[in-house]
Short mmCIF file of C-alpha atoms and ligand atoms in Angstrom, two decimals:
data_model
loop_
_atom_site.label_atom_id
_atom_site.label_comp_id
_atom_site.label_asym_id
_atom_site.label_seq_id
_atom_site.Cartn_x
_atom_site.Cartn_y
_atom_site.Cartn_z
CA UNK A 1 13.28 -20.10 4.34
CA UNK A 2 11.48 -23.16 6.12
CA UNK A 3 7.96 -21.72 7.29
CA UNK A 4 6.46 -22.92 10.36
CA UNK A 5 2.91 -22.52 11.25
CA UNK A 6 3.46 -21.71 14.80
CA UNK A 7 2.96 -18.48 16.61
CA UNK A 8 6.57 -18.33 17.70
CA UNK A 9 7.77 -18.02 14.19
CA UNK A 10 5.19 -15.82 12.94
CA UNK A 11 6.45 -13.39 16.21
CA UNK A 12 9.85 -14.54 14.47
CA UNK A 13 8.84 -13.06 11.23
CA UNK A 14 7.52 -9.59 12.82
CA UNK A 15 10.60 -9.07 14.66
CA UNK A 16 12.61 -8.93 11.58
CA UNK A 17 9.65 -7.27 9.42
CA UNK A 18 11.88 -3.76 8.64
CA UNK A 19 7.93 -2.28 8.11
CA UNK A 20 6.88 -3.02 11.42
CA UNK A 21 6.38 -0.09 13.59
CA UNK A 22 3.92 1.30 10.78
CA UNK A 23 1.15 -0.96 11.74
CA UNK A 24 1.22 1.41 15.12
CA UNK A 25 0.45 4.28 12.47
CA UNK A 26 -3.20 2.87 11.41
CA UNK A 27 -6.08 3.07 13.27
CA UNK A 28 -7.83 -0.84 13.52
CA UNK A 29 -11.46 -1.90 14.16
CA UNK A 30 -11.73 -3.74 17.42
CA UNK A 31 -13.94 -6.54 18.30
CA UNK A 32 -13.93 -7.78 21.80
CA UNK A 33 -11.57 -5.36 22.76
CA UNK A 34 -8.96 -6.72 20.26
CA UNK A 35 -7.53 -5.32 16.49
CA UNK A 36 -9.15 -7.43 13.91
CA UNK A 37 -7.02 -8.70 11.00
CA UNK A 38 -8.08 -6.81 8.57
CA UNK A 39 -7.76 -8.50 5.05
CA UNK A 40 -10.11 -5.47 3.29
CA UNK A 41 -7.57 -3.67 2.43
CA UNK A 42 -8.62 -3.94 -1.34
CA UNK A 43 -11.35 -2.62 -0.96
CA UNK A 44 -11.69 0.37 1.59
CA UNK A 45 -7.53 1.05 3.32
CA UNK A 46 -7.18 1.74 6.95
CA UNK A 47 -7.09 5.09 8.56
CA UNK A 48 -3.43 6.61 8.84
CA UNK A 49 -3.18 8.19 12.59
CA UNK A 50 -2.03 11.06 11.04
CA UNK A 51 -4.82 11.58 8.34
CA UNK A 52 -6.62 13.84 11.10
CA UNK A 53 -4.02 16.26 11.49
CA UNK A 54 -4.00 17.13 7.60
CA UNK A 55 -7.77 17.34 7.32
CA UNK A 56 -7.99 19.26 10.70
CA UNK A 57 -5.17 21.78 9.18
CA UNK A 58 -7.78 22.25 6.32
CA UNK A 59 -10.61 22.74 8.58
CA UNK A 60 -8.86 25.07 10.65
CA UNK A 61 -7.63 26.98 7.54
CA UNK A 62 -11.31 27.43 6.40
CA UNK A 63 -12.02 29.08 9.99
CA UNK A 64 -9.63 30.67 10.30
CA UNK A 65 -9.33 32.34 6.19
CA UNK A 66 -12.06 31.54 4.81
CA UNK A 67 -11.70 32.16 1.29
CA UNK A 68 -7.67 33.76 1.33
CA UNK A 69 -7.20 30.13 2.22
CA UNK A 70 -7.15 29.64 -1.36
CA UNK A 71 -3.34 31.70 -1.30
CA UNK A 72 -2.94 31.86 2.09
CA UNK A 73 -3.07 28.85 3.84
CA UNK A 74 -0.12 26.98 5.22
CA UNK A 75 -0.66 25.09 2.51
CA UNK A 76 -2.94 26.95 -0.42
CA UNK A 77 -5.92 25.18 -1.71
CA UNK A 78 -5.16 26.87 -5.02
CA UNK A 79 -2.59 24.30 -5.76
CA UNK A 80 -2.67 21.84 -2.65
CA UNK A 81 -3.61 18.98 -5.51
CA UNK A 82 0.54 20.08 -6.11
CA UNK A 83 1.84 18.43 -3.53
CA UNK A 84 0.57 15.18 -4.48
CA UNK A 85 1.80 14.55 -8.11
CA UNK A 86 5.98 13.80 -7.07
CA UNK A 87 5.17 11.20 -4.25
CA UNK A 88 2.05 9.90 -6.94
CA UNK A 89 4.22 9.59 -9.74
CA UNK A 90 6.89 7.46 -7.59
CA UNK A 91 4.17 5.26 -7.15
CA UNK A 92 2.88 4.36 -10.10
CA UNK A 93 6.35 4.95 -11.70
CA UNK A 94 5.59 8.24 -13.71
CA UNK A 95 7.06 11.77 -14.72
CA UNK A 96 5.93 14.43 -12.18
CA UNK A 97 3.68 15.92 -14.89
CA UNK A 98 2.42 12.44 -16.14
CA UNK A 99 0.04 12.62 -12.95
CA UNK A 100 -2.58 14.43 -12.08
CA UNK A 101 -5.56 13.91 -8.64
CA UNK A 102 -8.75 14.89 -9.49
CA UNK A 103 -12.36 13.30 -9.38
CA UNK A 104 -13.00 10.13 -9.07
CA UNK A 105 -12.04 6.71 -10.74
CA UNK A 106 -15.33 6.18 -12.91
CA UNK A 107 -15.91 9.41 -13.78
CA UNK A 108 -11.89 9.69 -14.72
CA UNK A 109 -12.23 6.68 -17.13
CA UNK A 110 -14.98 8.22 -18.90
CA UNK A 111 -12.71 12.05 -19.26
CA UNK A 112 -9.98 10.14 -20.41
CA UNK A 113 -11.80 8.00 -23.12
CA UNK A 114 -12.94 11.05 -24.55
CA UNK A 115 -9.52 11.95 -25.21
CA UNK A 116 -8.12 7.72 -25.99
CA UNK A 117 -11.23 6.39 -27.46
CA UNK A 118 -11.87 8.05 -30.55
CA UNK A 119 -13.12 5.21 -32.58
CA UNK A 120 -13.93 5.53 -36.76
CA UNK A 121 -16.13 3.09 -38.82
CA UNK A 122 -12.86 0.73 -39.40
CA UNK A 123 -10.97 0.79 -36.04
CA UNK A 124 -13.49 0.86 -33.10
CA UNK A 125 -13.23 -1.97 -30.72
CA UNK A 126 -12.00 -2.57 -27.52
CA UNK A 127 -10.65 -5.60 -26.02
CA UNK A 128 -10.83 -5.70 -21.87
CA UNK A 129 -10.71 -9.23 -19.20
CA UNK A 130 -13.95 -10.76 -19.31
CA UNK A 131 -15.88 -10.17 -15.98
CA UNK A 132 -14.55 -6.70 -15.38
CA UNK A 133 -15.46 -4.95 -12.27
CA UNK A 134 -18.69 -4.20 -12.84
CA UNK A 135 -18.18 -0.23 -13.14
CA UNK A 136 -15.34 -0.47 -15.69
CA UNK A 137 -18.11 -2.87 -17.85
CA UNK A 138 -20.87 0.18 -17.50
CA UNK A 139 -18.24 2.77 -17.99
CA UNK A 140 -17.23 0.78 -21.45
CA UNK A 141 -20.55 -0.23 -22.60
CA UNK A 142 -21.76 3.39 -22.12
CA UNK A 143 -18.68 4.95 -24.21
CA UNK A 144 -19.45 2.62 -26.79
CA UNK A 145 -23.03 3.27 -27.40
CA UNK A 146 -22.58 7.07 -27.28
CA UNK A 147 -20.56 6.97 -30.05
CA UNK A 148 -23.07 4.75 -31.83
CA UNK A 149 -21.59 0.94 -31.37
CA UNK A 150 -22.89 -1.62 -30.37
CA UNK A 151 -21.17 -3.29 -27.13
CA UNK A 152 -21.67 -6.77 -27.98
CA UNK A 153 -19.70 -6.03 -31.39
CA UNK A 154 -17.14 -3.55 -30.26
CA UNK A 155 -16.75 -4.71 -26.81
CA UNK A 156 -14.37 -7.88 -26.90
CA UNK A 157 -13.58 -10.04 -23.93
CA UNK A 158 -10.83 -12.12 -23.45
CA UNK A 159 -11.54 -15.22 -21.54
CA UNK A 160 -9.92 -17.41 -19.06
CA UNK A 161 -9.38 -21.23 -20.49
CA UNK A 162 -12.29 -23.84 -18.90
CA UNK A 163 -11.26 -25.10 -15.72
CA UNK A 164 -9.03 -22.23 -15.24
CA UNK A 165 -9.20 -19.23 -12.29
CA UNK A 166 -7.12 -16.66 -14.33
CA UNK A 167 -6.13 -15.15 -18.27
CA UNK A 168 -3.30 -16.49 -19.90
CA UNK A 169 -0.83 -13.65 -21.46
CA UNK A 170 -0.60 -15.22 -24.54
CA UNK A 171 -4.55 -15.20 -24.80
CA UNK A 172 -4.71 -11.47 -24.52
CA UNK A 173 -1.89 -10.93 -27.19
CA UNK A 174 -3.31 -13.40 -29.66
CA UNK A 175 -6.73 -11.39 -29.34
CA UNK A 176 -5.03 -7.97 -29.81
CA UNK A 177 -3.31 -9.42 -32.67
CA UNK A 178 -6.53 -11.26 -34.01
CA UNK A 179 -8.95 -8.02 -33.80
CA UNK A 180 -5.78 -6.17 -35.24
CA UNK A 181 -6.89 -2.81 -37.62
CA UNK A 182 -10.38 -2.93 -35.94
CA UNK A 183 -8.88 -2.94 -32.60
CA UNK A 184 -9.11 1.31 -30.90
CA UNK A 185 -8.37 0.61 -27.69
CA UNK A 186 -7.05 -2.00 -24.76
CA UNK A 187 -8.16 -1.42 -20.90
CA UNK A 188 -7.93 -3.68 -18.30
CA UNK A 189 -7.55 -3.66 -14.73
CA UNK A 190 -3.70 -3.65 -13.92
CA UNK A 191 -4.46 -6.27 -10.87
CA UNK A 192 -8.08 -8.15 -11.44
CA UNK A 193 -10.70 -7.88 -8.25
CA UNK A 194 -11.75 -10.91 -8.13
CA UNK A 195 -8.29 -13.17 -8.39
CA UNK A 196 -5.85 -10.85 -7.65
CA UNK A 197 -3.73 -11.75 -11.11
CA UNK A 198 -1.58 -8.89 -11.92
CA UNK A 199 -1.57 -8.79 -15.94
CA UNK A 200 1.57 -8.35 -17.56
CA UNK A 201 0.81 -5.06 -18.36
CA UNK A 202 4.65 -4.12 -20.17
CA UNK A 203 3.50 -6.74 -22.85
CA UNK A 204 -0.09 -6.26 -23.70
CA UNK A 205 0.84 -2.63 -23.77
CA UNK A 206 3.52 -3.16 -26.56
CA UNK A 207 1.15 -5.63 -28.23
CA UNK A 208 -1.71 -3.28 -28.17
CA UNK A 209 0.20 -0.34 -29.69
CA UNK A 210 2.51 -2.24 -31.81
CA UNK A 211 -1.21 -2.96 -33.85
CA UNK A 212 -1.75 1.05 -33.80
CA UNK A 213 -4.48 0.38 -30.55
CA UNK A 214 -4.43 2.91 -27.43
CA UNK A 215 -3.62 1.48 -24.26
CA UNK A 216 -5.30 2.72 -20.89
CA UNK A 217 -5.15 0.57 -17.50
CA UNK A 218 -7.45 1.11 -14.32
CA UNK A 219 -5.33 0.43 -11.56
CA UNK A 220 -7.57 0.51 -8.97
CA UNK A 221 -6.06 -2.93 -6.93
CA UNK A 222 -2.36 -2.38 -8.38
CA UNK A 223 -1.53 0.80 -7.19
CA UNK A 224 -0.05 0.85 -3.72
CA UNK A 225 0.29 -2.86 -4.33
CA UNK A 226 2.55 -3.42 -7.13
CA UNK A 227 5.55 -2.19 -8.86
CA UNK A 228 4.60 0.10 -11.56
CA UNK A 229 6.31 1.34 -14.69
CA UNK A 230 3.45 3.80 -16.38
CA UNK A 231 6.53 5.60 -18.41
CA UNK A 232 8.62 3.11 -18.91
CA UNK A 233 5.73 1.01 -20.28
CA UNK A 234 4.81 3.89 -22.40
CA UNK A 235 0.92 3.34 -21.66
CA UNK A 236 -0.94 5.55 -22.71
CA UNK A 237 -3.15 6.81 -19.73
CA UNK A 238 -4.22 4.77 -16.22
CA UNK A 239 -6.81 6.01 -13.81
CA UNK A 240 -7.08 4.72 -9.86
CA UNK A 241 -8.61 5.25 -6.68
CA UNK A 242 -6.91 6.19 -3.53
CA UNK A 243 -9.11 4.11 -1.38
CA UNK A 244 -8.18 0.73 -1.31
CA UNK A 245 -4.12 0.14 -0.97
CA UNK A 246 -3.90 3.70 -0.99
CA UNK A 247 -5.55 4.06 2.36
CA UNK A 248 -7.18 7.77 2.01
CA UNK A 249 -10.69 7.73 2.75
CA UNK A 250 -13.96 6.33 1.45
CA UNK A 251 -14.66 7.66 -2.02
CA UNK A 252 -11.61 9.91 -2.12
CA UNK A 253 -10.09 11.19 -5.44
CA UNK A 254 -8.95 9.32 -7.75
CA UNK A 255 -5.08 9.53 -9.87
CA UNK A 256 -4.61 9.89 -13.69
CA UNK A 257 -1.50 9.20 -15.43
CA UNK A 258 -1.37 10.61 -19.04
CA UNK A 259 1.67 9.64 -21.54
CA UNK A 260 3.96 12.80 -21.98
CA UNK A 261 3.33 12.17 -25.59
CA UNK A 262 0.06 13.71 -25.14
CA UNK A 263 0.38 16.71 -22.62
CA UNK A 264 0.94 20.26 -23.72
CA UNK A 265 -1.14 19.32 -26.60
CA UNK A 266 -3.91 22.09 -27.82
CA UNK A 267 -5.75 19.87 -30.52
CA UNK A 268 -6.15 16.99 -28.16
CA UNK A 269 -10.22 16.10 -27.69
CA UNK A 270 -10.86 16.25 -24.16
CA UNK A 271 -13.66 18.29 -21.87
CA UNK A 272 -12.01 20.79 -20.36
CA UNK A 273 -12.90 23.01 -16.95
CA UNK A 274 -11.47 26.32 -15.43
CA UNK A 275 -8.71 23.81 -13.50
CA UNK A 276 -7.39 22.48 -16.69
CA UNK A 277 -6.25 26.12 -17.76
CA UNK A 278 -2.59 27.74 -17.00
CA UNK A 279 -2.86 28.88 -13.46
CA UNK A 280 -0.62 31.62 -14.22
CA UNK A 281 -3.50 33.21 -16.20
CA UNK A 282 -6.53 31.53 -14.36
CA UNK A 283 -8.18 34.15 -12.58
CA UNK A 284 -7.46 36.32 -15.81
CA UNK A 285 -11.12 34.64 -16.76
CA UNK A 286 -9.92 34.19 -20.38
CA UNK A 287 -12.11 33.16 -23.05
CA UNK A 288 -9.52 30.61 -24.06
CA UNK A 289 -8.70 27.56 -22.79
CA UNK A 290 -4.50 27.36 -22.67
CA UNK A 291 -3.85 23.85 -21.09
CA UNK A 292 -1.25 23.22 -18.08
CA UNK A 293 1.71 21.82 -19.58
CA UNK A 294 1.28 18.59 -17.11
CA UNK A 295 -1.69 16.28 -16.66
CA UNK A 296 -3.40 18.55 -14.90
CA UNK A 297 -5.11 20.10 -18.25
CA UNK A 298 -7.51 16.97 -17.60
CA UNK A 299 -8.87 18.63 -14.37
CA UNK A 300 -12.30 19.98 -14.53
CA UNK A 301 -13.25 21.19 -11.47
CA UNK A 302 -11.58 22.61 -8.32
CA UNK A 303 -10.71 19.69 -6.75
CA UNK A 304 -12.04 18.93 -3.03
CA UNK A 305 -9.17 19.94 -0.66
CA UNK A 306 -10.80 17.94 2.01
CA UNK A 307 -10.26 14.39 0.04
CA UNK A 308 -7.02 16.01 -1.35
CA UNK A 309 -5.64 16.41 2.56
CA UNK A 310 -5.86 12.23 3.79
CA UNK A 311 -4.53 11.44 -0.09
CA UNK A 312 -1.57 13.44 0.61
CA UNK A 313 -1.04 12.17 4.56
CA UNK A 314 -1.43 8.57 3.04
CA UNK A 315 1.38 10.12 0.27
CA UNK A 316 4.03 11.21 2.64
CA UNK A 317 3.85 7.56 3.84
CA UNK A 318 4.48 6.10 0.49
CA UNK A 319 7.14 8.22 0.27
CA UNK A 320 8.62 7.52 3.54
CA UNK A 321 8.56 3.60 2.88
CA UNK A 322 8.98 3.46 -0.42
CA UNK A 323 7.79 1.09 -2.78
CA UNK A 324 10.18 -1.82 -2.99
CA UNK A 325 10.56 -1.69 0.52
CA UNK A 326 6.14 -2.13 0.61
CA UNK A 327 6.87 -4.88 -2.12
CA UNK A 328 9.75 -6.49 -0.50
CA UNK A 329 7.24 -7.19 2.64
CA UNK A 330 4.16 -8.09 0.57
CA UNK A 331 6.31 -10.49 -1.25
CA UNK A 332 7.01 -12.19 1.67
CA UNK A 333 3.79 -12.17 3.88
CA UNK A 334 2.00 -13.58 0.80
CA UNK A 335 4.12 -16.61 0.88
CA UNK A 336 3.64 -17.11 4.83
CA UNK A 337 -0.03 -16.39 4.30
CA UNK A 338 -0.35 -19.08 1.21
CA UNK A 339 1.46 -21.42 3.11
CA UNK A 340 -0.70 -21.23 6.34
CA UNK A 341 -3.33 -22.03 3.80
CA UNK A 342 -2.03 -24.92 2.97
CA UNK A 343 -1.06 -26.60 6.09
CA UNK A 344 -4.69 -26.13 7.37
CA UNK A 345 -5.78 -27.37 4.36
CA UNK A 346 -3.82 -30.22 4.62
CA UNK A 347 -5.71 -30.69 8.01
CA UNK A 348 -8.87 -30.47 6.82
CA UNK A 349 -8.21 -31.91 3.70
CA UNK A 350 -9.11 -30.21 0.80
CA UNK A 351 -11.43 -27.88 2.39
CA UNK A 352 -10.34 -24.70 0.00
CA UNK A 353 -7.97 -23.69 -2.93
CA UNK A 354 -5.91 -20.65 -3.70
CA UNK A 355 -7.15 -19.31 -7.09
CA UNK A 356 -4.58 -16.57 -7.32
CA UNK A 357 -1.85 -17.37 -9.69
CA UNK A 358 1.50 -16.54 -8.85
CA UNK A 359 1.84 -13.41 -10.72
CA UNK A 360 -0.29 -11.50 -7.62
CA UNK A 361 0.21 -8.48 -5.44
CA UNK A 362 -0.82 -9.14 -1.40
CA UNK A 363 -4.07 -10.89 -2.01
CA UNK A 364 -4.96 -14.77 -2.26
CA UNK A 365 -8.63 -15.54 -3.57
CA UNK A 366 -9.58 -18.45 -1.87
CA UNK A 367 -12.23 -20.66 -3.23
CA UNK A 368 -14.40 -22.36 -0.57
CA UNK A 369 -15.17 -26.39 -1.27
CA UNK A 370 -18.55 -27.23 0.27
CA UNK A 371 -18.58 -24.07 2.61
CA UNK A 372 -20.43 -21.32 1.96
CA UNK A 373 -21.27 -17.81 3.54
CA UNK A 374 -21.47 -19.26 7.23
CA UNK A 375 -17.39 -20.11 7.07
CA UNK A 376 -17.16 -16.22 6.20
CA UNK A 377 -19.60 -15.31 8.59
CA UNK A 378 -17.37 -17.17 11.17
CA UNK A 379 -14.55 -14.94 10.18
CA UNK A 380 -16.21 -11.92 10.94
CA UNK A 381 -17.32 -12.88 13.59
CA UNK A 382 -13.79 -13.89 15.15
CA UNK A 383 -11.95 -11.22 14.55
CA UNK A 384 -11.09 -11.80 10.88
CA UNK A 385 -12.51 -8.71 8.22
CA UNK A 386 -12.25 -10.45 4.96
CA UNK A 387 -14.64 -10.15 2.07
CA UNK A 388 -17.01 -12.06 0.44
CA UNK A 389 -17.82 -12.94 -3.05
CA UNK A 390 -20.46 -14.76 -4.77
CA UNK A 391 -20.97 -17.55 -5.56
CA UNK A 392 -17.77 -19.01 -2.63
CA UNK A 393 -14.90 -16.95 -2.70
CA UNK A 394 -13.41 -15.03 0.14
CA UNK A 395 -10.75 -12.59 -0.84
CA UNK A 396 -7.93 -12.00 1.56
CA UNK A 397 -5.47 -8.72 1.03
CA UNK A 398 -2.15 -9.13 3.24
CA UNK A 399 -1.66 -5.04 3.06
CA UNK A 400 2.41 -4.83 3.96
CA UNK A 401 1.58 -1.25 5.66
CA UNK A 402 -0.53 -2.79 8.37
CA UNK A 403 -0.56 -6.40 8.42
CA UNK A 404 1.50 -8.49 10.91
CA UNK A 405 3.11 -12.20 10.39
CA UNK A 406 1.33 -12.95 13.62
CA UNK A 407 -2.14 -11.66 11.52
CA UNK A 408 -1.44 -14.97 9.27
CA UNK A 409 -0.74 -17.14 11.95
CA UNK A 410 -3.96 -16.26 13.91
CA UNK A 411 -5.95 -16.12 10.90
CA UNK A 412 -5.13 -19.84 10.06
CA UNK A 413 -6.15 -20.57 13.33
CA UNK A 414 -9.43 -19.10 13.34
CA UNK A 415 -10.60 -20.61 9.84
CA UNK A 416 -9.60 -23.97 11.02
CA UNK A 417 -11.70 -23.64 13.51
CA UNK A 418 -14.71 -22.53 11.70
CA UNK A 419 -14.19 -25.21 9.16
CA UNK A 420 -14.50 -28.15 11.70
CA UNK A 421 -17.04 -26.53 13.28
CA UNK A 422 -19.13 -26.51 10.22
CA UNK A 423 -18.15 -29.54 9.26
CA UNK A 424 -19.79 -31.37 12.50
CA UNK A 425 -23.24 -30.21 11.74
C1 PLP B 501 -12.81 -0.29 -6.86
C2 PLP B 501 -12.88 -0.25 -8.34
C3 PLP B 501 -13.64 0.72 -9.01
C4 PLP B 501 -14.46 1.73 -8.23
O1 PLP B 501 -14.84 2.81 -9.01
P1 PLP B 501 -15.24 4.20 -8.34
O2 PLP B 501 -15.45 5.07 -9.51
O3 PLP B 501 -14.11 4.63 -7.46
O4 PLP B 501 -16.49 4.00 -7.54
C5 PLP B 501 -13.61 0.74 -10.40
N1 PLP B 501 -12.90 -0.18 -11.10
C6 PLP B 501 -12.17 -1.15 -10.48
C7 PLP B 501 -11.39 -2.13 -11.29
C8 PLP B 501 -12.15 -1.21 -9.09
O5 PLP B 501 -11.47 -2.17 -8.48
#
């Protein structure tokens, strides 16, 4: 298709976007009376209209029951966190009882390396992206220190090539093959922060447990984003939040996926809670601890049904979409969005570059040349809710769910502005 960077074809685009009626479900920010275009969607999703209903059933519940809400709610607490595991594991491409919600996404790294990180004197390091997102780094360094390593031996980084913006497969599989009989364990982010790479994540995982290494991914910016095969890739475990592309709520709970080749297991090292146990026999209050046969064993706590309720609303839109049809639109709107990029860079010559390779999900890093924080500042300012990195890059997430072809057009519009206008003084 020949793109034009006119607002007629952008309207164009929207008319024939099959997704388009569901950016009526979200709830926007307005400035000046008008939606923003919101390009944060990696980092905090926007409301679902609905969301309210499913918390306010929760509240009401609680009124109304008190505690027989746990069994006798319209939909019991006891095993609300139920509801979400089919529509989850659709997502992330997972059995039913490969995926758990519990928690949250830092705390679920560090439960599951307890169970996947189990290093010995020989085989003990771990090979992750260099400049991690900063929690995954603290998470890793911490893991390895309690078990007595030290992180600048057993944490290894694989780096991006000089003058390059993102890793190169073959880098990451010549290090896994490199630290070899040492190597314990792999874990990456799925889809990286800062560039918005997606790693090839069916091929380090075969070359990470073809050398006898665990394999766990954090999927915080791929799920909701990007096709996922978590069985079919036979990783080992993944953890995620359902904040960003999954649109539930600040700080809401977090997903785990755990390989079917390690449930219903009774040996396995993990730290277990009342949750983890059969619920069958829960309230029983056993001594012993007889795991779920699911992913759910993992579960510590009760979970919170009040970040369980937007998870699921945000769920039963997943499911009503559909994944490929999410993908199909991303797939598209990223092109249109790239190539508004480049025809206004083309006017203001070679104000910017694109630093996302082309393996991405929805968002394009954009690396500012010779404008700093006031260019983003403009943004805001204008409408546009981006989000801002040091030391120049503005990340820009085209969510399918929400995000119009008209969005694109009008964004284009808006930094050319703000780039002549800084350019003048
Ligand atoms: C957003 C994000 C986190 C956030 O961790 P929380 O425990 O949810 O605060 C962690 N890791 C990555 C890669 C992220 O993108």
């Amino acid at each position: 298709m020949q793109f034009q960077n006119t607002l007629e074809f952008a309207q164009k685009l929207d008319v024939g976007d099959a997704l388009r009626k569901y950016r009526d479900e979200f709830h926007f920010p307005k400035i000046d009376g008008k939606k923003v275009i919101y390009f944060a969607g990696n980092s905090l999703g926007l409301q679902p209209k609905r969301t309210k209903n499913y918390v306010d059933e929760v509240m009401v519940d609680w009124t109304e029951l008190a505690v027989e809400g746990h069994f006798h709610s319209k939909k019991p607490w006891w095993d609300y966190h139920e509801r979400l595991a089919a529509p989850l594991a659709k997502v992330v491409g997972a059995k039913v009882e490969e995926v758990s919600v519990m928690g949250a996404l830092t705390v679920n790294l560090h439960l599951l390396m307890v169970s996947f990180f189990r290093p010995t004197a020989k085989r003990y390091k771990i090979i992750c992206e260099e400049k991690a997102f900063p929690s995954d780094q603290y998470m890793l360094q911490s893991q390895v220190r309690f078990h007595g390593f030290d992180p600048s031996d057993a944490i290894v980084e694989v780096k991006k090539r000089d003058g390059e913006h993102y890793w190169r497969t073959e880098d990451i599989l010549a290090k896994i093959n490199e630290v070899g009989d040492e190597l314990a364990l792999v874990l990456i982010g799925g889809v990286n922060y800062y560039n918005g790479q997606v790693f090839d994540m069916k091929t380090i995982t075969e070359a990470g447990r073809s050398v006898g290494a665990k394999v766990g991914w954090d999927l915080a910016h791929a799920v909701g984003n990007v096709e996922l095969k978590l069985h079919d890739w036979d990783v080992d475990f993944a953890a995620w939040c359902s904040y960003k592309y999954m649109n539930s709520g600040p700080g809401n709970a977090s997903g785990v996926f755990i390989n079917q080749r390690h449930l219903n297991k009774k040996d396995i090292p993990r730290f277990e809670g009342w949750w983890g146990t059969k619920k069958e026999t829960r309230f029983l209050m056993k001594p012993e601890f007889e795991p779920t046969q699911n992913a759910d064993a993992w579960q510590v706590s009760n979970p919170s049904v009040l970040s369980l309720a937007p998870y699921l609303a945000s769920l039963e839109m997943f499911e009503e979409v559909g994944m490929q049809a999410l993908i199909k639109k991303q797939k598209t709107i990223v092109v249109y969005l790239e190539f508004i990029l480049q025809e206004i860079d083309q006017e203001v010559v070679g104000s910017f570059e694109v630093i996302t390779p082309n393996d991405r999900g929805c968002q394009l890093s954009v690396f500012l040349h010779g404008h700093g924080k006031e260019l983003f500042d403009h943004l805001m300012k204008n409408g546009v809710v981006a989000d801002w990195r040091e030391p120049n890059v503005i990340r820009l997430a085209a969510a399918p769910f929400y995000c119009s072809f008209e969005d694109m057009y009008r964004f284009g519009q808006v930094l050319k502005e703000g780039i002549l206008k800084n350019t003048k003084r």
